[in-house]
Amino acid sequence: MNRVLFILLFFLSTPLQAQFEEREGVFYINGDAVKAIELSLALSAIDFGDVYNDSEVDSVVVDFTVNAEDTYDYTVEISNDDSTGVVQISRSSSGGYTADSLTYTDTGTGAYQAHEFYVDLDTGNMSGDLAATVTVMVAYNDIAQ
């Protein structure tokens, strides 16, 4: 019996970029403070149950929201640590699956923005039990000074 368990993690970016300069023995900070990105995942684990290498497995959608500063671009990276190529991820249920990471850019609105991705299994590549970690990372791109 093959069992697959996915654990989703997230990381937040640093909300402040600053330049320090010294004038007459006093330090000044020039920079823009922006709110920290919020990332909320709908679940913490996906369990496909018992999977056999000749099984057809339906993909599973993972919903998440991102709340980032209005007009600031951020990058979403979704990756997994499965080196066997069994774990497949895509932004669409109809195709584009990859065993590598997915990366895309979006622009914050200052409100919660819905995102989703799909997880599928290439069961033909399975040879035993599999546990993989899927990581969702969200970070601001350049923060204006």
Short mmCIF file of C-alpha atoms in Angstrom, two decimals:
data_model
loop_
_atom_site.label_atom_id
_atom_site.label_comp_id
_atom_site.label_asym_id
_atom_site.label_seq_id
_atom_site.Cartn_x
_atom_site.Cartn_y
_atom_site.Cartn_z
CA MET A 1 0.00 0.00 0.00
CA ASN A 2 1.31 3.39 -0.92
CA ARG A 3 0.33 6.29 1.26
CA VAL A 4 1.06 9.90 0.55
CA LEU A 5 0.92 12.76 3.04
CA PHE A 6 1.53 16.38 2.14
CA ILE A 7 2.43 19.01 4.67
CA LEU A 8 2.13 22.66 3.64
CA LEU A 9 4.43 25.31 5.05
CA PHE A 10 4.72 29.04 4.49
CA PHE A 11 7.19 31.83 4.99
CA LEU A 12 6.70 35.58 5.21
CA SER A 13 8.90 38.25 3.76
CA THR A 14 10.57 41.10 5.63
CA PRO A 15 8.18 44.08 5.65
CA LEU A 16 10.82 46.83 5.78
CA GLN A 17 13.63 47.85 3.52
CA ALA A 18 15.76 50.69 4.73
CA GLN A 19 18.92 52.61 3.99
CA PHE A 20 20.99 53.93 6.82
CA GLU A 21 23.05 57.08 6.54
CA GLU A 22 24.98 59.08 9.04
CA ARG A 23 24.78 62.86 9.20
CA GLU A 24 26.79 64.66 11.87
CA GLY A 25 26.82 61.68 14.21
CA VAL A 26 23.08 60.99 13.91
CA PHE A 27 21.61 58.03 12.05
CA TYR A 28 18.65 58.53 9.73
CA ILE A 29 16.55 55.73 8.24
CA ASN A 30 15.13 56.23 4.77
CA GLY A 31 12.66 53.55 3.70
CA ASP A 32 9.07 52.50 3.27
CA ALA A 33 7.37 50.35 5.87
CA VAL A 34 4.79 48.01 4.39
CA LYS A 35 2.52 45.57 6.11
CA ALA A 36 3.74 42.02 6.48
CA ILE A 37 2.31 39.62 3.93
CA GLU A 38 -0.35 37.32 5.36
CA LEU A 39 -0.63 33.81 3.94
CA SER A 40 -3.52 31.56 4.97
CA LEU A 41 -3.72 27.95 3.79
CA ALA A 42 -7.02 26.07 3.79
CA LEU A 43 -5.46 22.84 5.08
CA SER A 44 -2.30 21.47 6.59
CA ALA A 45 -2.20 17.99 5.02
CA ILE A 46 -3.45 16.09 1.98
CA ASP A 47 -3.81 12.35 2.36
CA PHE A 48 -4.53 10.48 -0.87
CA GLY A 49 -4.94 7.26 1.13
CA ASP A 50 -3.85 3.95 -0.36
CA VAL A 51 -2.49 4.46 -3.85
CA TYR A 52 -1.19 1.79 -6.21
CA ASN A 53 1.14 2.35 -9.14
CA ASP A 54 -1.61 1.48 -11.63
CA SER A 55 -4.21 3.77 -9.98
CA GLU A 56 -5.71 6.88 -11.50
CA VAL A 57 -5.73 9.51 -8.75
CA ASP A 58 -7.78 12.70 -8.90
CA SER A 59 -5.84 15.89 -8.32
CA VAL A 60 -6.50 17.81 -5.12
CA VAL A 61 -7.03 21.58 -5.05
CA VAL A 62 -5.36 23.64 -2.32
CA ASP A 63 -6.88 27.07 -1.69
CA PHE A 64 -4.97 29.84 0.01
CA THR A 65 -5.21 33.59 0.46
CA VAL A 66 -2.58 36.29 0.41
CA ASN A 67 -2.99 39.76 1.90
CA ALA A 68 -0.25 42.12 0.72
CA GLU A 69 0.22 45.88 0.61
CA ASP A 70 -1.80 47.59 -2.12
CA THR A 71 0.14 48.01 -5.42
CA TYR A 72 3.17 46.05 -4.17
CA ASP A 73 4.22 43.05 -6.28
CA TYR A 74 4.89 39.75 -4.56
CA THR A 75 6.09 36.36 -5.73
CA VAL A 76 4.49 33.03 -4.84
CA GLU A 77 6.66 29.93 -5.05
CA ILE A 78 5.19 26.46 -4.60
CA SER A 79 7.67 23.60 -4.42
CA ASN A 80 8.02 20.09 -3.06
CA ASP A 81 10.87 17.95 -1.77
CA ASP A 82 9.95 14.78 -3.70
CA SER A 83 12.95 13.82 -5.84
CA THR A 84 11.20 10.83 -7.47
CA GLY A 85 8.88 12.90 -9.69
CA VAL A 86 5.73 11.34 -8.22
CA VAL A 87 4.41 14.56 -6.72
CA GLN A 88 3.11 16.90 -9.43
CA ILE A 89 1.84 20.47 -8.92
CA SER A 90 0.01 22.86 -11.23
CA ARG A 91 -1.94 26.13 -11.18
CA SER A 92 -4.68 24.45 -13.26
CA SER A 93 -6.50 21.15 -12.83
CA SER A 94 -6.44 20.57 -16.59
CA GLY A 95 -2.71 20.43 -17.14
CA GLY A 96 0.68 22.05 -16.79
CA TYR A 97 1.76 19.69 -14.02
CA THR A 98 5.40 19.76 -13.04
CA ALA A 99 7.54 17.93 -10.51
CA ASP A 100 9.59 21.11 -10.11
CA SER A 101 8.55 24.33 -8.43
CA LEU A 102 5.93 26.80 -9.65
CA THR A 103 6.64 30.50 -9.41
CA TYR A 104 4.40 33.41 -10.31
CA THR A 105 4.01 37.10 -9.49
CA ASP A 106 0.90 38.99 -8.40
CA THR A 107 0.15 42.50 -7.14
CA GLY A 108 -1.25 43.17 -3.69
CA THR A 109 -4.60 44.88 -3.26
CA GLY A 110 -4.49 45.49 0.49
CA ALA A 111 -7.23 42.86 0.88
CA TYR A 112 -7.35 39.06 0.91
CA GLN A 113 -6.71 37.61 -2.57
CA ALA A 114 -7.69 34.02 -3.37
CA HIS A 115 -5.11 31.69 -4.91
CA GLU A 116 -5.10 27.96 -5.60
CA PHE A 117 -2.92 25.18 -6.90
CA TYR A 118 -3.43 21.50 -7.64
CA VAL A 119 -1.49 18.47 -6.42
CA ASP A 120 -1.48 15.25 -8.43
CA LEU A 121 0.46 11.99 -8.38
CA ASP A 122 2.32 10.36 -11.24
CA THR A 123 1.50 6.89 -9.90
CA GLY A 124 3.50 5.15 -12.63
CA ASN A 125 6.66 6.41 -10.90
CA MET A 126 5.67 5.10 -7.46
CA SER A 127 7.61 2.21 -6.02
CA GLY A 128 6.69 2.38 -2.35
CA ASP A 129 5.44 4.60 0.42
CA LEU A 130 5.93 8.29 -0.15
CA ALA A 131 5.89 11.29 2.13
CA ALA A 132 6.55 14.72 0.65
CA THR A 133 6.51 18.28 1.89
CA VAL A 134 4.91 20.95 -0.28
CA THR A 135 6.16 24.44 0.57
CA VAL A 136 4.30 27.65 -0.24
CA MET A 137 6.48 30.75 0.05
CA VAL A 138 5.25 34.32 -0.45
CA ALA A 139 7.60 37.30 -0.49
CA TYR A 140 7.51 40.90 -1.62
CA ASN A 141 9.55 41.77 -4.68
CA ASP A 142 11.36 45.11 -4.56
CA ILE A 143 10.06 47.53 -1.96
CA ALA A 144 10.38 51.10 -3.16
CA GLN A 145 12.61 53.48 -1.25
#
